[in-house]
Amino acid sequence: MNARSWRTLRRHKSAMAGLLTLAILTILSLSVGFLSPYHPRQMDPDRLLETPSARHLLGTDDAGRDVFTRLFYGGRVSLVIGLAAVGLAMLAGIPLGAMAGYFGGWVDMTVSRLIEIMLALPTILLAILIAASMGKGMDTLILAVGIVGVPQFARQVRGSVLALKEHEFVLASRALGSSPWRTLFHDVVPNAMGPIIVLATLGVGTAILTAAGLSFLGLGVETGTPEWGAMLHEGRRVFRSSPHVAVFSGLAITLAVLAINLFGDGLRDALDPSSK
Amino acid sequence: MISYVARRLLAAVPLLFIVSFGVFVLSRAGGRDPVDAILGEKGTPEARERVTRELGLDRPLLVQYGIYLRGILTRGDFGESYIQRGVKVTERIQRRFPPTVELTVAAMFLAILLGLPSGLLSAVYKSTWVDYLSMTVSLLGVSIPVFWLGLLLILAFGGWLPVGGNLDPTIDIAARTGFLTIDCVLAGNARALGNALAHLVLPAAALATIPLAMTARIARASMLEVLGSDYIRTARAKGLRGSAVVLKHAFRNALVPVVTLLGLEFGYLLGGAVLTETVFDWPGMGTYLIEAVFQTDSVQICGASLVIAVTFIAANLAVDVLYVWIDPRIRYERS
């Protein structure tokens, strides 16, 4: 990323608003242990489903747990799931796409078919099937959401590498005697990073939404874990009489994803001026 | 054109085989062991072996898949549940598929009806309040979880509109096509039709948000590109009125990318339907799949997933063909 891109990004008002929101969410999530006197799993049978008050800023849920505390502990869980899932998708998707684009032939055939097969299923269906076959838990959730993200990265990188590989700097690298692998991962892939960074940023938002969706269906994290989707799942049971649990947890998801989308769009404008 | 369509159809065949095999394997992994389900805890090793053989579970996975697939292709038979004995998956699918189609079609209709004009207007009135409003709403649309929006809609409109199922249980409509709205029309029952449509409003509105937002964003980008092109400048230079340029010259060409997006949106709709149906207790394929997952019923998981997957692939194929028909330039080159 060069100086001009930084400048464009810093002047991008909505991107900065998104970044600021994300920063606040992250700081609150990390410091919730100091800010709140409650434990996220601490139940209080005398205070079930209380509406927001000075004692419980965002009220309590149907087990008497403090919603504010759970919301920001949940922020840690949801953000970690989003980041880890995207990390996983990149780890598998980038090399696959890069090799397909660079080596062509049967490698490309195989990878392209694989991408096509994975994209032939609606994301949430694939995620449901993976989550259902592996059982509940945060690691399963990350794996399920990560796997469904792989084809997006593979496809993007394959396209970029295809476009880059005939450039002179690649020929130069080969002429200098670099091995194909070195040329690919040292020269080609770093030059394809712009779109990947954008995709990864927006991907975190999608991953949070997918993970929350699975948890909302009851297929995500273990029961009781403070996670936004799971809180919505629990809040739904008492939704008609006490909407605050579901309303606040959904608001948290929306705010986080909105902030990520704003920042991601700004990044795209900064890294790729032609896309404006 | 015909050869292109034939090629596309042929290419979809291996894809369907591989995807269905993948779904078959994953469903098996997600379901309870059929032998356990039938014999319970008290199965002796001999009994277990006998049941395993009877069900053909001792044969290679690929053979089991072949037998399953033959049942579907020759008799339309998706098998019978091991968990709920006597439940025929085909019958369940016949009952649960039409409501999902009705819901997705209603949502798609809403998305195009509202998304297309708002995107096009945003482009024509770029950088005015129309543009900002419509882009803000569409950004919200892609960020909001559909299941939360569903709950909010229930909270806001639950007093006026029905929020569970697709028909009042007191109304009895003979199932002829399975599509409730069509059955109501066939029965000539206006009250039932009104009731069915009222049940559709909130789930369809919730489900429509993401495709609506996507349509608006793509329509705006595409219209902006068209409006900036040379032939539009020529048309303006000839002295044509602004509205004539926009409606007669730009509109049609701006539609092309929107059509390509339809396939992608259909995927979102089918996926989003799983979540939306859960929120509104809609008796469709999504809730059917989730029920099957919670019963760890591999046969029903597999049937439900296969139908959703095949519908998705078929919709994408249809869009690909439609795309070629709309934009003849890419007819034969695109493979």
Coordinates of C-alpha atoms in Angstrom, one line a residue:
Chain A
M1 CA 0.0 0.0 0.0
N2 CA 1.6 3.3 -1.1
A3 CA 1.4 6.8 0.4
R4 CA -1.3 7.9 -2.0
S5 CA -3.6 5.0 -1.0
W6 CA -3.1 5.9 2.6
R7 CA -4.0 9.5 2.0
T8 CA -7.1 8.5 0.0
L9 CA -8.1 6.1 2.8
R10 CA -7.6 8.7 5.6
R11 CA -9.8 11.2 3.7
H12 CA -12.5 8.7 3.2
K13 CA -15.0 9.8 5.8
S14 CA -17.3 6.7 5.9
A15 CA -14.2 4.4 5.9
M16 CA -12.8 6.3 8.9
A17 CA -16.2 6.2 10.6
G18 CA -16.2 2.5 10.1
L19 CA -12.7 2.1 11.5
L20 CA -13.6 4.2 14.5
T21 CA -16.7 2.1 15.3
L22 CA -14.6 -1.0 15.0
A23 CA -12.0 0.4 17.3
I24 CA -14.6 1.3 19.9
L25 CA -16.2 -2.1 19.7
T26 CA -12.8 -3.8 20.0
I27 CA -11.7 -1.7 23.0
L28 CA -15.0 -2.2 24.8
S29 CA -14.8 -5.9 24.1
L30 CA -11.2 -6.2 25.4
S31 CA -11.8 -4.1 28.5
V32 CA -15.3 -5.4 29.5
G33 CA -13.7 -7.3 32.3
F34 CA -12.7 -4.0 33.9
L35 CA -15.9 -2.1 32.9
S36 CA -18.4 -4.6 34.2
P37 CA -18.7 -6.1 37.7
Y38 CA -20.5 -9.2 36.3
H39 CA -19.2 -12.4 34.8
P40 CA -20.8 -13.3 31.4
R41 CA -22.1 -16.7 32.7
Q42 CA -23.1 -15.4 36.2
M43 CA -26.8 -16.1 36.6
D44 CA -29.1 -14.3 39.0
P45 CA -32.5 -16.1 39.5
D46 CA -33.9 -13.0 41.3
R47 CA -33.3 -10.8 38.3
L48 CA -34.7 -12.5 35.2
L49 CA -35.4 -10.5 32.1
E50 CA -35.0 -7.1 33.7
T51 CA -35.2 -4.1 31.4
P52 CA -32.3 -1.7 31.2
S53 CA -31.5 0.1 34.4
A54 CA -28.6 1.7 36.2
R55 CA -27.7 -1.6 37.7
H56 CA -27.9 -3.6 34.4
L57 CA -27.2 -1.1 31.6
L58 CA -28.8 -3.3 28.9
G59 CA -30.9 -5.4 31.2
T60 CA -30.7 -9.1 32.0
D61 CA -31.6 -12.2 30.0
D62 CA -33.8 -15.1 30.8
A63 CA -31.2 -16.6 33.1
G64 CA -30.6 -13.3 34.9
R65 CA -27.2 -12.7 33.2
D66 CA -26.1 -9.2 32.5
V67 CA -26.7 -8.4 28.8
F68 CA -24.1 -5.6 28.6
T69 CA -21.4 -7.9 29.9
R70 CA -22.4 -10.8 27.6
L71 CA -22.6 -8.5 24.6
F72 CA -19.0 -7.4 24.9
Y73 CA -17.6 -10.7 25.8
G74 CA -19.6 -11.9 22.8
G75 CA -17.8 -9.2 20.8
R76 CA -14.5 -11.0 21.5
V77 CA -16.0 -14.3 20.5
S78 CA -17.6 -13.0 17.3
L79 CA -14.6 -11.0 16.2
V80 CA -12.3 -13.9 16.9
I81 CA -14.5 -16.2 14.9
G82 CA -14.7 -13.7 12.0
L83 CA -10.9 -13.1 11.9
A84 CA -10.0 -16.8 12.4
A85 CA -12.4 -18.0 9.7
V86 CA -11.1 -15.5 7.2
G87 CA -7.5 -16.4 8.2
L88 CA -8.3 -20.0 7.5
A89 CA -10.0 -19.2 4.2
M90 CA -7.0 -17.2 3.1
L91 CA -4.5 -19.8 4.2
A92 CA -6.2 -22.4 2.0
G93 CA -7.6 -20.1 -0.7
I94 CA -4.6 -18.0 -1.6
P95 CA -2.1 -20.8 -2.4
L96 CA -4.8 -22.8 -4.2
G97 CA -5.8 -19.8 -6.4
A98 CA -2.2 -18.8 -6.9
M99 CA -1.1 -22.2 -8.1
A100 CA -4.1 -22.5 -10.4
G101 CA -3.5 -19.2 -12.0
Y102 CA 0.3 -19.6 -12.3
F103 CA 0.8 -23.2 -13.3
G104 CA -2.4 -23.7 -15.4
G105 CA -3.0 -27.1 -16.9
W106 CA -4.3 -29.9 -14.6
V107 CA -3.6 -27.8 -11.5
D108 CA -5.9 -25.1 -12.8
M109 CA -8.5 -27.7 -13.9
T110 CA -8.6 -29.3 -10.5
V111 CA -8.7 -26.1 -8.5
S112 CA -11.3 -24.5 -10.8
R113 CA -13.6 -27.5 -10.5
L114 CA -13.2 -27.5 -6.8
I115 CA -14.1 -23.8 -6.6
E116 CA -17.1 -24.4 -8.9
I117 CA -18.3 -27.3 -6.8
M118 CA -18.1 -25.3 -3.5
L119 CA -19.8 -22.3 -5.1
A120 CA -22.6 -24.6 -6.4
L121 CA -24.0 -24.8 -2.8
P122 CA -25.5 -21.8 -1.1
T123 CA -23.0 -20.7 1.6
I124 CA -25.2 -21.3 4.6
L125 CA -26.2 -24.7 3.4
L126 CA -22.6 -25.8 3.1
A127 CA -21.9 -24.3 6.5
I128 CA -24.9 -26.0 8.0
L129 CA -23.8 -29.4 6.6
I130 CA -20.2 -29.0 7.8
A131 CA -21.3 -27.7 11.3
A132 CA -23.9 -30.5 11.6
S133 CA -21.4 -33.2 10.7
M134 CA -18.8 -32.0 13.3
G135 CA -21.0 -31.0 16.2
K136 CA -21.2 -27.8 18.2
G137 CA -18.3 -25.7 19.3
M138 CA -16.2 -22.6 18.5
D139 CA -13.5 -24.5 16.6
T140 CA -16.2 -26.3 14.5
L141 CA -17.8 -23.0 13.8
I142 CA -14.5 -21.4 12.7
L143 CA -13.8 -24.3 10.5
A144 CA -17.3 -24.3 8.9
V145 CA -17.3 -20.6 8.2
G146 CA -13.7 -20.7 7.1
I147 CA -14.2 -23.5 4.6
V148 CA -17.1 -21.8 2.9
G149 CA -14.9 -18.7 2.4
V150 CA -12.1 -20.6 0.6
P151 CA -13.5 -20.4 -3.0
Q152 CA -13.9 -16.7 -2.8
F153 CA -10.2 -16.2 -2.1
A154 CA -9.1 -18.9 -4.5
R155 CA -11.1 -17.4 -7.3
Q156 CA -9.9 -13.8 -6.7
V157 CA -6.2 -14.8 -6.4
R158 CA -6.4 -17.0 -9.5
G159 CA -7.8 -14.1 -11.5
S160 CA -5.1 -11.7 -10.3
V161 CA -2.3 -14.1 -10.9
L162 CA -3.5 -14.9 -14.4
A163 CA -3.5 -11.2 -15.2
L164 CA -0.1 -10.6 -13.6
K165 CA 2.0 -13.6 -14.8
E166 CA 2.8 -12.2 -18.2
H167 CA 4.1 -9.0 -16.8
E168 CA 7.8 -8.1 -17.3
F169 CA 8.8 -8.2 -13.7
V170 CA 7.7 -11.9 -13.6
L171 CA 9.7 -12.7 -16.7
A172 CA 12.6 -10.8 -15.1
S173 CA 12.3 -12.9 -11.9
R174 CA 12.3 -16.1 -14.0
A175 CA 15.2 -14.9 -16.1
L176 CA 17.2 -14.4 -12.9
G177 CA 16.8 -18.1 -12.2
S178 CA 14.2 -18.0 -9.5
S179 CA 12.3 -21.2 -9.0
P180 CA 8.7 -21.1 -10.1
W181 CA 7.6 -21.2 -6.4
R182 CA 9.8 -18.3 -5.5
T183 CA 8.6 -16.3 -8.4
L184 CA 5.0 -17.1 -7.6
F185 CA 5.0 -16.4 -3.9
H186 CA 7.8 -13.8 -3.8
D187 CA 6.9 -11.7 -6.8
V188 CA 3.4 -12.4 -8.2
V189 CA 1.3 -12.9 -5.1
P190 CA 2.5 -9.8 -3.2
N191 CA 1.5 -7.8 -6.2
A192 CA -2.0 -9.3 -6.1
M193 CA -2.5 -8.4 -2.5
G194 CA -4.7 -5.3 -3.0
P195 CA -7.9 -7.0 -3.9
I196 CA -7.1 -9.8 -1.4
I197 CA -6.9 -7.2 1.4
V198 CA -10.3 -5.8 0.4
L199 CA -11.9 -9.2 0.1
A200 CA -10.5 -10.2 3.5
T201 CA -11.8 -7.1 5.2
L202 CA -15.3 -7.5 3.7
G203 CA -15.0 -11.3 4.4
V204 CA -14.7 -10.7 8.1
G205 CA -18.2 -9.1 8.0
T206 CA -19.6 -12.0 6.0
A207 CA -18.0 -14.5 8.3
I208 CA -19.5 -12.8 11.4
L209 CA -22.9 -12.9 9.7
T210 CA -22.6 -16.6 8.7
A211 CA -21.3 -17.6 12.1
A212 CA -24.1 -15.7 13.8
G213 CA -26.6 -17.3 11.5
L214 CA -25.4 -20.8 12.4
S215 CA -25.5 -19.9 16.1
F216 CA -28.9 -18.4 15.7
L217 CA -30.1 -21.8 14.2
G218 CA -28.5 -23.5 17.3
L219 CA -25.7 -25.0 15.3
G220 CA -22.8 -22.7 16.4
V221 CA -21.2 -22.3 19.7
E222 CA -22.0 -24.4 22.8
T223 CA -25.1 -23.3 24.8
G224 CA -24.3 -20.6 27.2
T225 CA -21.3 -19.2 25.3
P226 CA -21.7 -15.4 25.0
E227 CA -21.8 -15.0 21.3
W228 CA -24.0 -12.6 19.3
G229 CA -25.8 -15.2 17.2
A230 CA -26.3 -17.5 20.2
M231 CA -27.6 -14.6 22.3
L232 CA -30.1 -13.9 19.5
H233 CA -31.1 -17.5 19.6
E234 CA -31.7 -17.4 23.3
G235 CA -33.4 -13.9 23.1
R236 CA -35.8 -15.2 20.5
R237 CA -37.5 -17.5 23.0
V238 CA -38.6 -14.6 25.1
F239 CA -38.8 -12.1 22.3
R240 CA -42.4 -11.1 22.5
S241 CA -42.4 -10.2 26.2
S242 CA -38.8 -9.0 26.6
P243 CA -37.4 -8.0 23.2
H244 CA -34.3 -6.2 24.6
V245 CA -31.9 -9.3 24.6
A246 CA -32.5 -10.0 20.9
V247 CA -32.6 -6.3 20.0
F248 CA -29.2 -5.5 21.5
S249 CA -27.4 -8.6 20.3
G250 CA -28.7 -8.1 16.7
L251 CA -27.8 -4.4 16.9
A252 CA -24.2 -5.4 17.9
I253 CA -23.9 -7.7 14.8
T254 CA -25.3 -5.1 12.5
L255 CA -23.1 -2.4 13.8
A256 CA -20.0 -4.5 13.6
V257 CA -20.7 -5.7 10.0
L258 CA -21.8 -2.2 8.9
A259 CA -18.5 -0.8 10.2
I260 CA -16.5 -3.5 8.5
N261 CA -18.4 -2.9 5.2
L262 CA -17.8 0.8 5.4
F263 CA -14.1 0.4 6.0
G264 CA -13.8 -2.3 3.3
D265 CA -15.5 -0.1 0.7
G266 CA -13.1 2.7 1.6
L267 CA -10.1 0.3 1.3
R268 CA -11.4 -0.7 -2.1
D269 CA -11.6 2.9 -3.2
A270 CA -8.1 3.6 -1.9
L271 CA -6.4 0.5 -3.3
D272 CA -8.2 0.4 -6.7
P273 CA -9.1 3.9 -7.9
S274 CA -10.7 2.4 -11.0
S275 CA -13.5 0.8 -9.1
K276 CA -15.0 4.0 -7.9
Chain B
M1 CA -27.7 -20.5 -29.0
I2 CA -29.1 -24.0 -28.8
S3 CA -25.7 -25.6 -28.8
Y4 CA -24.5 -23.2 -26.1
V5 CA -27.5 -24.2 -23.9
A6 CA -26.8 -27.8 -24.6
R7 CA -23.2 -27.4 -23.6
R8 CA -24.1 -25.7 -20.4
L9 CA -26.6 -28.4 -19.5
L10 CA -24.1 -31.1 -20.2
A11 CA -21.4 -29.4 -18.1
A12 CA -23.9 -29.3 -15.2
V13 CA -24.3 -33.1 -15.2
P14 CA -20.9 -34.0 -13.6
L15 CA -21.3 -31.0 -11.3
L16 CA -24.6 -32.4 -10.1
F17 CA -23.1 -35.8 -9.5
I18 CA -20.1 -34.5 -7.5
V19 CA -22.2 -32.0 -5.4
S20 CA -24.8 -34.6 -4.6
F21 CA -22.1 -37.1 -3.6
G22 CA -20.6 -34.5 -1.3
V23 CA -24.0 -33.7 0.2
F24 CA -24.6 -37.5 0.7
V25 CA -21.3 -37.9 2.5
L26 CA -21.7 -34.8 4.7
S27 CA -25.3 -35.8 5.6
R28 CA -24.1 -39.2 6.6
A29 CA -21.5 -37.6 8.9
G30 CA -24.2 -35.3 10.3
G31 CA -26.7 -38.0 11.1
R32 CA -27.0 -40.6 13.8
D33 CA -25.8 -44.1 13.0
P34 CA -29.0 -45.7 11.4
V35 CA -28.2 -49.0 13.2
D36 CA -28.2 -47.3 16.5
A37 CA -31.4 -45.4 15.6
I38 CA -33.2 -48.6 14.8
L39 CA -31.9 -51.0 17.5
G40 CA -31.4 -48.4 20.2
E41 CA -28.9 -49.3 23.0
K42 CA -29.8 -52.9 23.3
G43 CA -28.7 -54.2 19.9
T44 CA -26.7 -57.4 20.1
P45 CA -23.7 -57.6 17.8
E46 CA -25.5 -60.2 15.7
A47 CA -28.6 -57.9 15.4
R48 CA -26.4 -55.0 14.5
E49 CA -24.7 -57.0 11.8
R50 CA -28.0 -58.1 10.4
V51 CA -29.5 -54.6 10.2
T52 CA -26.3 -53.2 8.8
R53 CA -26.5 -55.8 6.0
E54 CA -30.2 -55.3 5.4
L55 CA -29.7 -51.6 5.0
G56 CA -26.7 -52.1 2.7
L57 CA -24.5 -50.1 5.0
D58 CA -21.7 -52.7 4.8
R59 CA -21.2 -51.9 1.1
P60 CA -18.8 -49.2 -0.1
L61 CA -20.0 -45.6 0.2
L62 CA -20.0 -45.1 -3.5
V63 CA -22.3 -48.1 -4.0
Q64 CA -24.7 -46.8 -1.3
Y65 CA -24.7 -43.5 -3.1
G66 CA -25.4 -45.2 -6.4
I67 CA -28.4 -47.1 -5.0
Y68 CA -29.7 -43.9 -3.4
L69 CA -29.3 -41.9 -6.6
R70 CA -31.0 -44.7 -8.7
G71 CA -34.0 -44.4 -6.4
I72 CA -34.3 -40.7 -6.9
L73 CA -33.7 -40.8 -10.7
T74 CA -35.9 -43.8 -11.5
R75 CA -38.7 -43.5 -8.9
G76 CA -38.3 -40.0 -7.5
D77 CA -37.7 -41.8 -4.2
F78 CA -35.6 -40.0 -1.6
G79 CA -35.7 -42.9 0.8
E80 CA -37.3 -43.4 4.2
S81 CA -36.2 -42.0 7.5
Y82 CA -34.5 -44.4 10.0
I83 CA -35.2 -42.1 12.9
Q84 CA -38.9 -41.5 12.3
R85 CA -40.0 -44.9 10.9
G86 CA -42.4 -44.8 8.0
V87 CA -41.7 -41.2 7.1
K88 CA -41.1 -41.0 3.3
V89 CA -38.7 -38.1 2.5
T90 CA -40.2 -37.6 -1.0
E91 CA -43.7 -36.8 0.5
R92 CA -42.1 -34.4 3.0
I93 CA -40.2 -32.6 0.2
Q94 CA -43.4 -32.4 -1.9
R95 CA -45.1 -30.6 1.0
R96 CA -42.2 -28.4 2.0
F97 CA -40.8 -27.3 -1.3
P98 CA -43.7 -25.2 -2.7
P99 CA -43.8 -22.8 0.4
T100 CA -40.1 -22.0 -0.1
V101 CA -40.6 -21.3 -3.8
E102 CA -43.5 -19.0 -2.9
L103 CA -41.4 -17.2 -0.3
T104 CA -38.3 -16.8 -2.5
V105 CA -40.3 -15.6 -5.5
A106 CA -42.2 -13.1 -3.4
A107 CA -38.9 -11.8 -2.0
M108 CA -37.2 -11.7 -5.4
F109 CA -40.2 -9.7 -6.7
L110 CA -39.9 -7.2 -3.9
A111 CA -36.2 -6.9 -4.4
I112 CA -36.4 -6.2 -8.1
L113 CA -39.5 -3.9 -7.7
L114 CA -37.8 -1.7 -5.1
G115 CA -34.1 -2.3 -5.7
L116 CA -33.9 -1.6 -9.4
P117 CA -35.6 1.8 -9.5
S118 CA -33.8 3.0 -6.4
G119 CA -30.4 2.0 -7.9
L120 CA -31.2 3.6 -11.3
L121 CA -32.5 6.8 -9.6
S122 CA -29.4 7.0 -7.5
A123 CA -27.3 6.9 -10.7
V124 CA -29.4 9.5 -12.5
Y125 CA -29.4 11.8 -9.4
K126 CA -25.8 11.0 -8.4
S127 CA -24.6 12.8 -5.3
T128 CA -28.0 14.2 -4.3
W129 CA -30.0 13.2 -1.3
V130 CA -31.8 10.5 -3.4
D131 CA -28.4 8.9 -4.0
Y132 CA -27.3 9.1 -0.4
L133 CA -30.5 7.8 1.0
S134 CA -30.7 4.9 -1.3
M135 CA -27.1 3.9 -0.9
T136 CA -27.3 4.2 2.9
V137 CA -30.3 2.0 3.0
S138 CA -28.7 -0.6 0.7
L139 CA -25.5 -0.6 2.8
L140 CA -27.6 -1.3 5.8
G141 CA -29.4 -4.0 3.8
V142 CA -26.2 -6.0 3.3
S143 CA -25.0 -5.5 6.9
I144 CA -28.1 -6.5 8.8
P145 CA -28.6 -10.1 9.7
V146 CA -31.8 -11.3 8.0
F147 CA -32.9 -13.2 11.1
W148 CA -32.6 -10.1 13.3
L149 CA -34.5 -8.0 10.7
G150 CA -37.2 -10.7 10.8
L151 CA -37.5 -10.3 14.6
L152 CA -37.6 -6.5 14.3
L153 CA -40.4 -6.7 11.7
I154 CA -42.3 -9.0 14.1
L155 CA -41.8 -6.5 16.8
A156 CA -43.0 -3.6 14.7
F157 CA -45.8 -5.2 12.6
G158 CA -46.7 -8.3 14.6
G159 CA -49.9 -6.6 15.8
W160 CA -51.2 -6.1 12.3
L161 CA -49.8 -9.0 10.3
P162 CA -49.5 -12.7 11.0
V163 CA -46.0 -13.8 11.9
G164 CA -46.0 -17.6 12.0
G165 CA -46.6 -20.2 9.4
N166 CA -48.2 -19.6 5.9
L167 CA -51.9 -19.9 6.7
D168 CA -54.3 -19.7 9.6
P169 CA -54.8 -23.2 10.9
T170 CA -58.6 -22.6 10.9
I171 CA -58.6 -22.2 7.1
D172 CA -58.7 -25.5 5.1
I173 CA -57.5 -25.5 1.5
A174 CA -57.3 -28.6 -0.6
A175 CA -53.7 -29.1 -1.7
R176 CA -53.8 -29.4 -5.5
T177 CA -50.5 -27.9 -6.6
G178 CA -48.9 -27.5 -3.2
F179 CA -48.5 -23.8 -3.9
L180 CA -50.8 -22.3 -1.4
T181 CA -51.5 -19.0 -3.2
I182 CA -52.3 -20.9 -6.4
D183 CA -54.4 -23.5 -4.5
C184 CA -56.4 -20.6 -3.0
V185 CA -57.1 -19.2 -6.4
L186 CA -58.1 -22.6 -7.8
A187 CA -60.4 -23.0 -4.8
G188 CA -61.9 -19.6 -5.6
N189 CA -61.4 -18.7 -1.9
A190 CA -60.7 -15.0 -1.7
R191 CA -60.5 -15.0 2.1
A192 CA -57.9 -17.7 2.2
L193 CA -55.9 -16.0 -0.5
G194 CA -55.9 -12.8 1.4
N195 CA -54.8 -14.7 4.5
A196 CA -52.0 -16.5 2.7
L197 CA -50.7 -13.3 1.1
A198 CA -50.8 -11.5 4.5
H199 CA -48.7 -14.4 5.9
L200 CA -46.2 -13.8 3.1
V201 CA -45.6 -10.1 3.6
L202 CA -43.2 -10.0 6.6
P203 CA -41.1 -13.0 5.8
A204 CA -40.8 -11.9 2.2
A205 CA -39.8 -8.3 3.3
A206 CA -37.1 -9.7 5.6
L207 CA -35.8 -12.1 3.0
A208 CA -35.7 -9.4 0.3
T209 CA -33.3 -7.0 2.1
I210 CA -30.0 -8.5 0.9
P211 CA -31.0 -9.0 -2.7
L212 CA -32.7 -5.6 -2.7
A213 CA -29.5 -4.0 -1.5
M214 CA -27.4 -5.9 -4.0
T215 CA -29.7 -5.0 -6.9
A216 CA -29.7 -1.3 -6.0
R217 CA -25.9 -1.2 -5.7
I218 CA -25.3 -3.0 -9.0
A219 CA -28.0 -1.1 -10.8
R220 CA -26.4 2.2 -9.7
A221 CA -22.9 1.2 -10.7
S222 CA -24.0 -0.2 -14.0
M223 CA -26.2 2.8 -14.8
L224 CA -23.4 5.2 -13.9
E225 CA -21.1 3.4 -16.3
V226 CA -23.6 3.5 -19.1
L227 CA -24.4 7.2 -18.5
G228 CA -20.7 8.0 -18.8
S229 CA -20.2 6.2 -22.1
D230 CA -19.7 7.8 -25.5
Y231 CA -23.0 6.9 -27.1
I232 CA -24.9 8.5 -24.3
R233 CA -22.8 11.7 -24.8
T234 CA -23.7 11.5 -28.5
A235 CA -27.4 11.2 -27.7
R236 CA -27.2 14.2 -25.4
A237 CA -25.2 16.1 -28.0
K238 CA -27.9 15.5 -30.5
G239 CA -30.1 17.5 -28.2
L240 CA -32.3 14.7 -26.9
R241 CA -34.1 15.4 -23.7
G242 CA -32.6 13.9 -20.5
S243 CA -35.5 11.6 -19.8
A244 CA -35.4 10.2 -23.3
V245 CA -31.7 9.5 -23.1
V246 CA -32.1 7.7 -19.8
L247 CA -35.2 5.7 -20.6
K248 CA -34.6 4.9 -24.3
H249 CA -30.8 4.6 -24.5
A250 CA -29.3 3.8 -21.1
F251 CA -31.9 1.8 -19.3
R252 CA -31.7 -1.4 -21.3
N253 CA -27.9 -1.6 -21.4
A254 CA -27.7 -0.9 -17.7
L255 CA -29.9 -4.0 -17.0
V256 CA -27.4 -6.6 -18.2
P257 CA -25.2 -6.8 -15.1
V258 CA -28.3 -6.7 -13.0
V259 CA -29.5 -9.9 -14.7
T260 CA -26.2 -11.7 -14.0
L261 CA -26.6 -10.9 -10.4
L262 CA -30.0 -12.6 -10.3
G263 CA -28.4 -16.1 -10.0
L264 CA -26.2 -15.0 -7.2
E265 CA -29.2 -13.4 -5.5
F266 CA -31.1 -16.6 -5.8
G267 CA -28.4 -18.3 -3.8
Y268 CA -28.7 -15.7 -1.1
L269 CA -32.5 -16.2 -1.2
L270 CA -32.3 -19.9 -0.8
G271 CA -29.7 -19.6 1.9
G272 CA -31.5 -16.7 3.6
A273 CA -34.7 -18.7 3.4
V274 CA -33.3 -21.2 5.9
L275 CA -32.8 -18.4 8.5
T276 CA -36.0 -16.5 7.6
E277 CA -38.2 -19.6 7.6
T278 CA -36.8 -20.3 11.1
V279 CA -37.8 -16.9 12.4
F280 CA -41.3 -17.1 10.9
D281 CA -41.9 -20.8 11.4
W282 CA -42.5 -21.0 7.7
P283 CA -43.2 -24.6 6.7
G284 CA -40.6 -24.7 3.9
M285 CA -37.4 -26.5 3.0
G286 CA -35.2 -24.4 5.3
T287 CA -37.1 -25.4 8.5
Y288 CA -37.3 -28.9 7.1
L289 CA -33.6 -29.1 6.9
I290 CA -33.0 -27.7 10.3
E291 CA -35.6 -30.1 11.9
A292 CA -33.7 -32.9 10.2
V293 CA -30.4 -31.7 11.5
F294 CA -31.7 -31.6 15.0
Q295 CA -33.2 -35.1 14.7
T296 CA -29.7 -36.2 13.4
D297 CA -31.7 -37.8 10.6
S298 CA -29.2 -38.3 7.8
V299 CA -31.8 -39.4 5.2
Q300 CA -33.9 -36.3 5.7
I301 CA -30.8 -34.0 5.9
C302 CA -29.6 -35.4 2.6
G303 CA -33.0 -35.1 0.8
A304 CA -33.5 -31.6 2.0
S305 CA -30.0 -30.4 1.2
L306 CA -30.1 -32.1 -2.3
V307 CA -33.3 -30.3 -3.3
I308 CA -31.9 -27.0 -2.1
A309 CA -28.6 -27.6 -3.9
V310 CA -30.2 -28.7 -7.2
T311 CA -32.6 -25.8 -7.2
F312 CA -29.7 -23.4 -6.7
I313 CA -27.7 -25.0 -9.6
A314 CA -30.7 -25.0 -11.9
A315 CA -31.4 -21.4 -11.1
N316 CA -27.8 -20.4 -11.9
L317 CA -28.0 -22.3 -15.1
A318 CA -31.2 -20.6 -16.1
V319 CA -29.6 -17.2 -15.4
D320 CA -26.6 -18.0 -17.5
V321 CA -28.8 -18.9 -20.4
L322 CA -30.9 -15.7 -19.8
Y323 CA -27.7 -13.7 -19.8
V324 CA -26.6 -14.9 -23.2
W325 CA -30.1 -14.2 -24.5
I326 CA -30.0 -10.6 -23.3
D327 CA -26.5 -9.8 -24.3
P328 CA -25.7 -11.5 -27.6
R329 CA -22.0 -10.3 -27.6
I330 CA -21.0 -13.0 -25.1
R331 CA -22.9 -15.8 -26.8
Y332 CA -20.3 -18.2 -28.0
E333 CA -17.1 -17.1 -26.5
R334 CA -18.2 -17.6 -22.9
S335 CA -17.6 -21.2 -21.7

